[in-house]
mmCIF file of C-alpha atoms (C1' of nucleotides) in Angstrom:
data_model
loop_
_atom_site.group_PDB
_atom_site.id
_atom_site.type_symbol
_atom_site.label_atom_id
_atom_site.label_comp_id
_atom_site.label_asym_id
_atom_site.label_seq_id
_atom_site.Cartn_x
_atom_site.Cartn_y
_atom_site.Cartn_z
ATOM 1 C CA MET A 7 0.000 0.000 0.000
ATOM 2 C CA THR A 8 1.960 2.923 -1.350
ATOM 3 C CA ALA A 9 0.851 6.387 -0.323
ATOM 4 C CA LYS A 10 -0.102 8.940 -2.915
ATOM 5 C CA PRO A 11 2.611 11.497 -3.540
ATOM 6 C CA LYS A 12 1.805 15.076 -2.606
ATOM 7 C CA PHE A 13 2.135 18.018 -4.915
ATOM 8 C CA THR A 14 5.638 19.425 -5.000
ATOM 9 C CA GLU A 15 6.419 22.849 -3.596
ATOM 10 C CA GLN A 16 7.239 23.976 -7.102
ATOM 11 C CA GLN A 17 3.893 22.873 -8.458
ATOM 12 C CA LYS A 18 2.177 24.774 -5.675
ATOM 13 C CA GLN A 19 4.344 27.842 -6.297
ATOM 14 C CA ILE A 20 3.600 27.884 -10.000
ATOM 15 C CA ALA A 21 -0.114 27.502 -9.322
ATOM 16 C CA LEU A 22 -0.005 30.433 -6.885
ATOM 17 C CA ILE A 23 1.721 32.685 -9.381
ATOM 18 C CA ALA A 24 -0.712 31.668 -12.105
ATOM 19 C CA LYS A 25 -3.603 32.452 -9.796
ATOM 20 C CA ALA A 26 -2.239 35.956 -9.323
ATOM 21 C CA LEU A 27 -2.352 36.401 -13.112
ATOM 22 C CA SER A 28 -5.764 34.854 -13.567
ATOM 23 C CA HIS A 29 -7.844 38.021 -13.772
ATOM 24 C CA PRO A 30 -7.771 40.609 -16.588
ATOM 25 C CA ALA A 31 -7.553 43.465 -14.086
ATOM 26 C CA ARG A 32 -4.434 41.982 -12.545
ATOM 27 C CA VAL A 33 -2.919 41.339 -15.956
ATOM 28 C CA TYR A 34 -3.586 44.971 -16.783
ATOM 29 C CA ILE A 35 -2.005 46.213 -13.564
ATOM 30 C CA LEU A 36 1.141 44.176 -14.064
ATOM 31 C CA GLU A 37 1.468 45.193 -17.708
ATOM 32 C CA ARG A 38 1.130 48.812 -16.728
ATOM 33 C CA LEU A 39 3.599 48.688 -13.856
ATOM 34 C CA ASN A 40 6.041 46.830 -16.066
ATOM 35 C CA GLY A 41 5.860 49.561 -18.697
ATOM 36 C CA LEU A 42 8.464 52.236 -19.200
ATOM 37 C CA ASN A 43 6.803 54.824 -16.970
ATOM 38 C CA ALA A 44 6.682 52.139 -14.349
ATOM 39 C CA CYS A 45 5.123 53.025 -11.020
ATOM 40 C CA CYS A 46 1.780 54.714 -10.571
ATOM 41 C CA THR A 47 -1.076 55.176 -8.131
ATOM 42 C CA SER A 48 -4.450 53.498 -7.833
ATOM 43 C CA GLY A 49 -6.049 56.815 -8.813
ATOM 44 C CA GLU A 50 -4.112 56.921 -12.069
ATOM 45 C CA MET A 51 -5.204 53.423 -12.974
ATOM 46 C CA ILE A 52 -8.884 53.642 -12.115
ATOM 47 C CA GLY A 53 -9.827 55.660 -15.190
ATOM 48 C CA ASP A 54 -8.416 53.087 -17.556
ATOM 49 C CA ILE A 55 -10.062 49.981 -16.210
ATOM 50 C CA PRO A 56 -13.727 48.908 -16.065
ATOM 51 C CA ILE A 57 -14.079 48.233 -12.348
ATOM 52 C CA ALA A 58 -14.894 50.181 -9.190
ATOM 53 C CA ARG A 59 -12.258 51.767 -6.958
ATOM 54 C CA SER A 60 -12.818 49.326 -4.151
ATOM 55 C CA THR A 61 -12.510 46.398 -6.514
ATOM 56 C CA LEU A 62 -9.265 47.718 -7.931
ATOM 57 C CA SER A 63 -8.021 48.053 -4.399
ATOM 58 C CA GLN A 64 -8.747 44.408 -3.775
ATOM 59 C CA HIS A 65 -6.815 43.324 -6.843
ATOM 60 C CA LEU A 66 -3.868 45.455 -5.783
ATOM 61 C CA LYS A 67 -4.027 43.845 -2.380
ATOM 62 C CA GLU A 68 -3.925 40.387 -3.916
ATOM 63 C CA LEU A 69 -0.943 41.211 -6.078
ATOM 64 C CA LYS A 70 0.792 42.676 -3.049
ATOM 65 C CA PHE A 71 0.020 39.550 -1.070
ATOM 66 C CA ALA A 72 1.420 37.435 -3.896
ATOM 67 C CA GLY A 73 4.562 39.564 -3.629
ATOM 68 C CA LEU A 74 4.474 40.708 -7.246
ATOM 69 C CA ILE A 75 3.986 44.393 -6.471
ATOM 70 C CA GLN A 76 4.691 46.763 -3.621
ATOM 71 C CA GLY A 77 3.022 49.949 -2.471
ATOM 72 C CA ASP A 78 5.243 52.845 -1.443
ATOM 73 C CA ILE A 79 3.474 55.520 0.530
ATOM 74 C CA GLU A 80 3.937 58.980 -0.942
ATOM 75 C CA PRO A 81 1.384 61.100 0.865
ATOM 76 C CA PRO A 82 -1.335 61.658 0.040
ATOM 77 C CA GLN A 83 -0.979 58.804 -2.434
ATOM 78 C CA ILE A 84 0.317 55.284 -2.633
ATOM 79 C CA LYS A 85 2.656 54.588 -5.486
ATOM 80 C CA TYR A 86 2.584 51.017 -6.717
ATOM 81 C CA CYS A 87 5.583 49.391 -8.365
ATOM 82 C CA ILE A 88 6.603 45.956 -9.509
ATOM 83 C CA ASN A 89 8.549 44.064 -6.857
ATOM 84 C CA ARG A 90 11.488 43.363 -9.151
ATOM 85 C CA LYS A 91 13.055 40.626 -7.111
ATOM 86 C CA ASN A 92 9.910 38.583 -6.752
ATOM 87 C CA TRP A 93 8.811 39.323 -10.279
ATOM 88 C CA CYS A 94 12.022 37.800 -11.578
ATOM 89 C CA ILE A 95 11.590 34.733 -9.402
ATOM 90 C CA ALA A 96 8.024 34.291 -10.604
ATOM 91 C CA LYS A 97 9.026 34.832 -14.202
ATOM 92 C CA LYS A 98 11.723 32.204 -13.997
ATOM 93 C CA LEU A 99 9.425 29.667 -12.376
ATOM 94 C CA LEU A 100 6.740 30.184 -14.976
ATOM 95 C CA GLU A 101 9.164 30.143 -17.883
ATOM 96 C CA GLY A 102 10.712 26.971 -16.559
ATOM 97 C CA PHE A 103 7.282 25.408 -16.458
ATOM 98 C CA LEU A 104 6.420 26.576 -19.979
ATOM 99 C CA ASN A 105 9.611 24.920 -21.210
ATOM 100 C CA THR A 106 9.089 21.588 -19.469
ATOM 101 C CA ASN A 107 9.248 20.028 -22.915
ATOM 102 C CA ASP A 108 12.583 21.582 -23.846
ATOM 103 C CA SER A 109 14.365 18.259 -23.920
ATOM 104 C CA ASN A 110 12.048 16.936 -26.595
ATOM 105 C CA PRO A 111 13.245 18.239 -29.964
ATOM 106 C CA GLN A 112 10.084 17.071 -31.690
ATOM 107 C CA VAL A 113 7.744 19.463 -29.957
ATOM 108 C CA GLN A 114 9.351 22.876 -30.143
ATOM 109 C CA CYS A 115 6.986 25.722 -30.832
ATOM 110 C CA LYS A 116 8.071 27.417 -34.022
ATOM 111 C CA MET B 18 -17.626 62.100 -19.974
ATOM 112 C CA THR B 19 -15.244 59.538 -21.399
ATOM 113 C CA ALA B 20 -16.216 55.907 -21.037
ATOM 114 C CA LYS B 21 -13.970 53.509 -19.200
ATOM 115 C CA PRO B 22 -11.931 51.332 -21.532
ATOM 116 C CA LYS B 23 -12.685 47.634 -21.439
ATOM 117 C CA PHE B 24 -10.109 44.935 -20.933
ATOM 118 C CA THR B 25 -8.390 43.925 -24.153
ATOM 119 C CA GLU B 26 -8.929 40.522 -25.682
ATOM 120 C CA GLN B 27 -5.304 39.763 -24.989
ATOM 121 C CA GLN B 28 -5.618 40.597 -21.318
ATOM 122 C CA LYS B 29 -8.630 38.304 -21.102
ATOM 123 C CA GLN B 30 -6.792 35.558 -22.988
ATOM 124 C CA ILE B 31 -3.775 35.727 -20.724
ATOM 125 C CA ALA B 32 -6.004 35.633 -17.653
ATOM 126 C CA LEU B 33 -7.805 32.552 -18.996
ATOM 127 C CA ILE B 34 -4.562 30.717 -19.619
ATOM 128 C CA ALA B 35 -3.272 31.661 -16.192
ATOM 129 C CA LYS B 36 -6.478 30.410 -14.615
ATOM 130 C CA ALA B 37 -5.943 27.042 -16.306
ATOM 131 C CA LEU B 38 -2.538 26.866 -14.591
ATOM 132 C CA SER B 39 -3.769 28.033 -11.201
ATOM 133 C CA HIS B 40 -4.134 24.643 -9.498
ATOM 134 C CA PRO B 41 -1.286 22.281 -8.558
ATOM 135 C CA ALA B 42 -3.122 19.319 -10.065
ATOM 136 C CA ARG B 43 -3.340 21.038 -13.420
ATOM 137 C CA VAL B 44 0.300 22.078 -13.244
ATOM 138 C CA TYR B 45 1.153 18.459 -12.573
ATOM 139 C CA ILE B 46 -0.922 17.188 -15.484
ATOM 140 C CA LEU B 47 0.630 19.624 -17.933
ATOM 141 C CA GLU B 48 4.149 18.888 -16.715
ATOM 142 C CA ARG B 49 3.523 15.201 -17.117
ATOM 143 C CA LEU B 50 1.979 15.411 -20.579
ATOM 144 C CA ASN B 51 4.797 17.680 -21.659
ATOM 145 C CA GLY B 52 7.386 15.122 -20.542
ATOM 146 C CA LEU B 53 9.229 12.807 -22.868
ATOM 147 C CA ASN B 54 6.793 9.923 -22.559
ATOM 148 C CA ALA B 55 4.092 12.406 -23.374
ATOM 149 C CA CYS B 56 0.542 11.118 -23.505
ATOM 150 C CA CYS B 57 -1.096 9.020 -20.810
ATOM 151 C CA THR B 58 -4.435 8.069 -19.335
ATOM 152 C CA SER B 59 -6.315 9.316 -16.311
ATOM 153 C CA GLY B 60 -5.738 5.927 -14.721
ATOM 154 C CA GLU B 61 -1.992 6.255 -15.069
ATOM 155 C CA MET B 62 -2.020 9.653 -13.419
ATOM 156 C CA ILE B 63 -4.337 8.945 -10.519
ATOM 157 C CA GLY B 64 -1.760 7.038 -8.496
ATOM 158 C CA ASP B 65 0.690 9.902 -8.541
ATOM 159 C CA ILE B 66 -1.553 12.702 -7.395
ATOM 160 C CA PRO B 67 -3.360 13.316 -4.078
ATOM 161 C CA ILE B 68 -6.931 13.723 -5.327
ATOM 162 C CA ALA B 69 -9.907 11.497 -6.110
ATOM 163 C CA ARG B 70 -10.609 10.074 -9.559
ATOM 164 C CA SER B 71 -13.644 12.244 -10.113
ATOM 165 C CA THR B 72 -11.720 15.338 -9.124
ATOM 166 C CA LEU B 73 -8.905 14.508 -11.527
ATOM 167 C CA SER B 74 -11.530 14.083 -14.213
ATOM 168 C CA GLN B 75 -12.801 17.581 -13.549
ATOM 169 C CA HIS B 76 -9.341 19.073 -13.840
ATOM 170 C CA LEU B 77 -8.798 17.238 -17.115
ATOM 171 C CA LYS B 78 -12.092 18.613 -18.336
ATOM 172 C CA GLU B 79 -11.044 22.151 -17.478
ATOM 173 C CA LEU B 80 -7.745 21.813 -19.285
ATOM 174 C CA LYS B 81 -9.568 20.376 -22.272
ATOM 175 C CA PHE B 82 -11.998 23.291 -22.172
ATOM 176 C CA ALA B 83 -9.081 25.713 -22.062
ATOM 177 C CA GLY B 84 -7.778 23.929 -25.151
ATOM 178 C CA LEU B 85 -4.444 23.009 -23.611
ATOM 179 C CA ILE B 86 -4.946 19.246 -23.780
ATOM 180 C CA GLN B 87 -6.966 16.800 -25.830
ATOM 181 C CA GLY B 88 -8.372 13.367 -25.065
ATOM 182 C CA ASP B 89 -8.057 10.687 -27.726
ATOM 183 C CA ILE B 90 -10.281 7.703 -27.199
ATOM 184 C CA GLU B 91 -8.388 4.422 -27.264
ATOM 185 C CA PRO B 92 -10.879 1.911 -25.916
ATOM 186 C CA PRO B 93 -11.247 1.128 -23.200
ATOM 187 C CA GLN B 94 -9.154 4.121 -22.201
ATOM 188 C CA ILE B 95 -8.792 7.781 -22.995
ATOM 189 C CA LYS B 96 -5.307 8.927 -23.835
ATOM 190 C CA TYR B 97 -4.620 12.533 -22.928
ATOM 191 C CA CYS B 98 -2.039 14.598 -24.785
ATOM 192 C CA ILE B 99 -0.952 18.200 -24.957
ATOM 193 C CA ASN B 100 -2.712 20.101 -27.706
ATOM 194 C CA ARG B 101 0.521 21.296 -29.311
ATOM 195 C CA LYS B 102 -0.953 24.038 -31.414
ATOM 196 C CA ASN B 103 -2.828 25.689 -28.570
ATOM 197 C CA TRP B 104 -0.028 25.067 -26.113
ATOM 198 C CA CYS B 105 2.335 27.011 -28.335
ATOM 199 C CA ILE B 106 -0.138 29.861 -28.654
ATOM 200 C CA ALA B 107 -0.617 29.966 -24.890
ATOM 201 C CA LYS B 108 3.103 29.788 -24.294
ATOM 202 C CA LYS B 109 3.761 32.689 -26.608
ATOM 203 C CA LEU B 110 1.047 34.823 -25.052
ATOM 204 C CA LEU B 111 2.294 34.178 -21.560
ATOM 205 C CA GLU B 112 5.934 34.697 -22.469
ATOM 206 C CA GLY B 113 5.029 37.920 -24.205
ATOM 207 C CA PHE B 114 3.307 39.067 -21.050
ATOM 208 C CA LEU B 115 6.230 38.077 -18.834
ATOM 209 C CA ASN B 116 8.503 40.150 -21.045
ATOM 210 C CA THR B 117 6.353 43.269 -21.124
ATOM 211 C CA ASN B 118 9.309 45.082 -19.639
ATOM 212 C CA ASP B 119 11.758 44.005 -22.328
ATOM 213 C CA SER B 120 12.174 47.500 -23.684
ATOM 214 C CA ASN B 121 13.450 48.732 -20.353
ATOM 215 C CA PRO B 122 17.136 47.807 -20.071
ATOM 216 C CA GLN B 123 17.220 48.749 -16.398
ATOM 217 C CA VAL B 124 14.936 46.005 -15.216
ATOM 218 C CA GLN B 125 16.168 42.801 -16.812
ATOM 219 C CA CYS B 126 16.109 39.775 -14.571
ATOM 220 C CA LYS B 127 19.614 38.447 -14.286
ATOM 221 C "C1'" DA C 24 -25.794 -11.703 -21.756
ATOM 222 C "C1'" DA C 25 -23.116 -10.932 -17.710
ATOM 223 C "C1'" DA C 26 -19.013 -9.347 -15.466
ATOM 224 C "C1'" DA C 27 -15.184 -6.381 -15.361
ATOM 225 C "C1'" DC C 28 -12.745 -2.191 -16.338
ATOM 226 C "C1'" DA C 29 -11.808 2.912 -17.295
ATOM 227 C "C1'" DT C 30 -13.633 7.035 -16.933
ATOM 228 C "C1'" DT C 31 -17.103 10.585 -16.505
ATOM 229 C "C1'" DT C 32 -21.247 12.825 -14.799
ATOM 230 C "C1'" DC C 33 -24.299 13.931 -10.979
ATOM 231 C "C1'" DG C 34 -25.533 15.706 -6.583
ATOM 232 C "C1'" DT C 35 -23.969 17.961 -2.795
ATOM 233 C "C1'" DA C 36 -21.191 20.819 0.407
ATOM 234 C "C1'" DG C 37 -17.778 23.942 1.870
ATOM 235 C "C1'" DT C 38 -14.608 27.563 0.393
ATOM 236 C "C1'" DT C 39 -12.986 31.239 -2.430
ATOM 237 C "C1'" DT C 40 -13.461 34.891 -5.741
ATOM 238 C "C1'" DT C 41 -15.422 38.943 -7.612
ATOM 239 C "C1'" DG C 42 -18.050 42.901 -7.351
ATOM 240 C "C1'" DC C 43 -20.156 47.040 -5.465
ATOM 241 C "C1'" DG C 44 -21.405 51.061 -2.444
ATOM 242 C "C1'" DA C 45 -20.992 52.960 2.030
ATOM 243 C "C1'" DA C 46 -18.196 53.978 5.680
ATOM 244 C "C1'" DA C 47 -13.630 54.454 7.601
ATOM 245 C "C1'" DT C 48 -8.773 55.939 7.492
ATOM 246 C "C1'" DA C 49 -4.894 58.841 6.579
ATOM 247 C "C1'" DC C 50 -2.876 62.862 5.264
ATOM 248 C "C1'" DA C 51 -2.551 67.816 3.255
ATOM 249 C "C1'" DA C 52 -4.355 72.201 2.620
ATOM 250 C "C1'" DA C 53 -7.104 75.982 3.879
ATOM 251 C "C1'" DT D 5 -9.702 72.517 13.109
ATOM 252 C "C1'" DT D 6 -12.451 71.948 9.218
ATOM 253 C "C1'" DT D 7 -12.401 70.572 4.399
ATOM 254 C "C1'" DG D 8 -10.888 68.003 0.656
ATOM 255 C "C1'" DT D 9 -8.334 64.239 -1.621
ATOM 256 C "C1'" DA D 10 -6.661 59.419 -2.079
ATOM 257 C "C1'" DT D 11 -7.307 55.035 -0.863
ATOM 258 C "C1'" DT D 12 -8.730 51.133 1.809
ATOM 259 C "C1'" DT D 13 -11.738 48.296 4.658
ATOM 260 C "C1'" DC D 14 -16.338 46.531 5.657
ATOM 261 C "C1'" DG D 15 -20.562 44.133 4.768
ATOM 262 C "C1'" DC D 16 -22.970 41.837 1.735
ATOM 263 C "C1'" DA D 17 -24.504 38.983 -2.373
ATOM 264 C "C1'" DA D 18 -23.804 36.267 -6.433
ATOM 265 C "C1'" DA D 19 -21.015 33.268 -8.884
ATOM 266 C "C1'" DA D 20 -17.241 30.102 -9.448
ATOM 267 C "C1'" DC D 21 -14.032 26.630 -7.626
ATOM 268 C "C1'" DT D 22 -12.658 22.381 -5.336
ATOM 269 C "C1'" DA D 23 -13.657 18.091 -3.540
ATOM 270 C "C1'" DC D 24 -15.801 13.695 -2.749
ATOM 271 C "C1'" DG D 25 -18.592 9.353 -3.272
ATOM 272 C "C1'" DA D 26 -22.254 7.252 -5.742
ATOM 273 C "C1'" DA D 27 -24.246 6.315 -9.908
ATOM 274 C "C1'" DA D 28 -24.021 6.244 -14.918
ATOM 275 C "C1'" DT D 29 -21.693 5.406 -19.423
ATOM 276 C "C1'" DG D 30 -19.199 2.951 -22.772
ATOM 277 C "C1'" DT D 31 -16.244 -0.797 -24.025
ATOM 278 C "C1'" DT D 32 -14.042 -5.279 -23.688
ATOM 279 C "C1'" DT D 33 -13.796 -9.903 -22.026
ATOM 280 C "C1'" DT D 34 -15.844 -14.067 -20.425
#
DNA sequence: AAAACATTTCGTAGTTTTGCGAAATACAAA
DNA sequence: TTTGTATTTCGCAAAACTACGAAATGTTTT
């Protein structure tokens, strides 16, 4: 009677990162903060996105919790930026996953 | 009074793909089907993953719905494989998103 | 036709996500 | 200290997700 293996930490990590990206509003936020002008406030974003202020706030909170962004207080505003260190970690994990099939020469995406 | 922009199709696409990857079981399935031995059946997977048969079936269904895998009937079994075409599309979309910041030389991940 | 096998669908339950407006918080300016 | 601005937290409701076991489906073997 062999026990069922658990999920690996990596599988759980990848799933968590993917969950953070699994809503269009959060994709938008990350795209915007990754752009050239980089950081901005919730107030600057709200006009460009079809959701209420409080909802945007929740999405920012989630991304912050996931570690992908950080909020630097600049009274009377809060300036949000990508958390570069964690972003790079997440990016590497996800890219590694997307290239799971690298060793198989028959299935490269052209 | 300018209307709020909607989310772009691309943002919605990326979010959908990310959602498909947002559970460890689905990460596991995709890793496995992307491996060298490629395709396999639900029955072959069930021993290596800590969930019930019916739950695994649901996750397979979701991945099929997302277009990332396909199930080829080989009585009395169903052989699941990566849907290469859609996988490549998804991979490109996600990689494009992860490299949104490519034009900014200051923020490359090392 | 009956038994066995692989897998899915159904029914149900608990948890999480998403969304909004109203109220609360925090700070700056008047 | 009152007013105004920026943002979050709260309270709630609807929808979606995750999970399981039991029952159903479809196919082969006996």
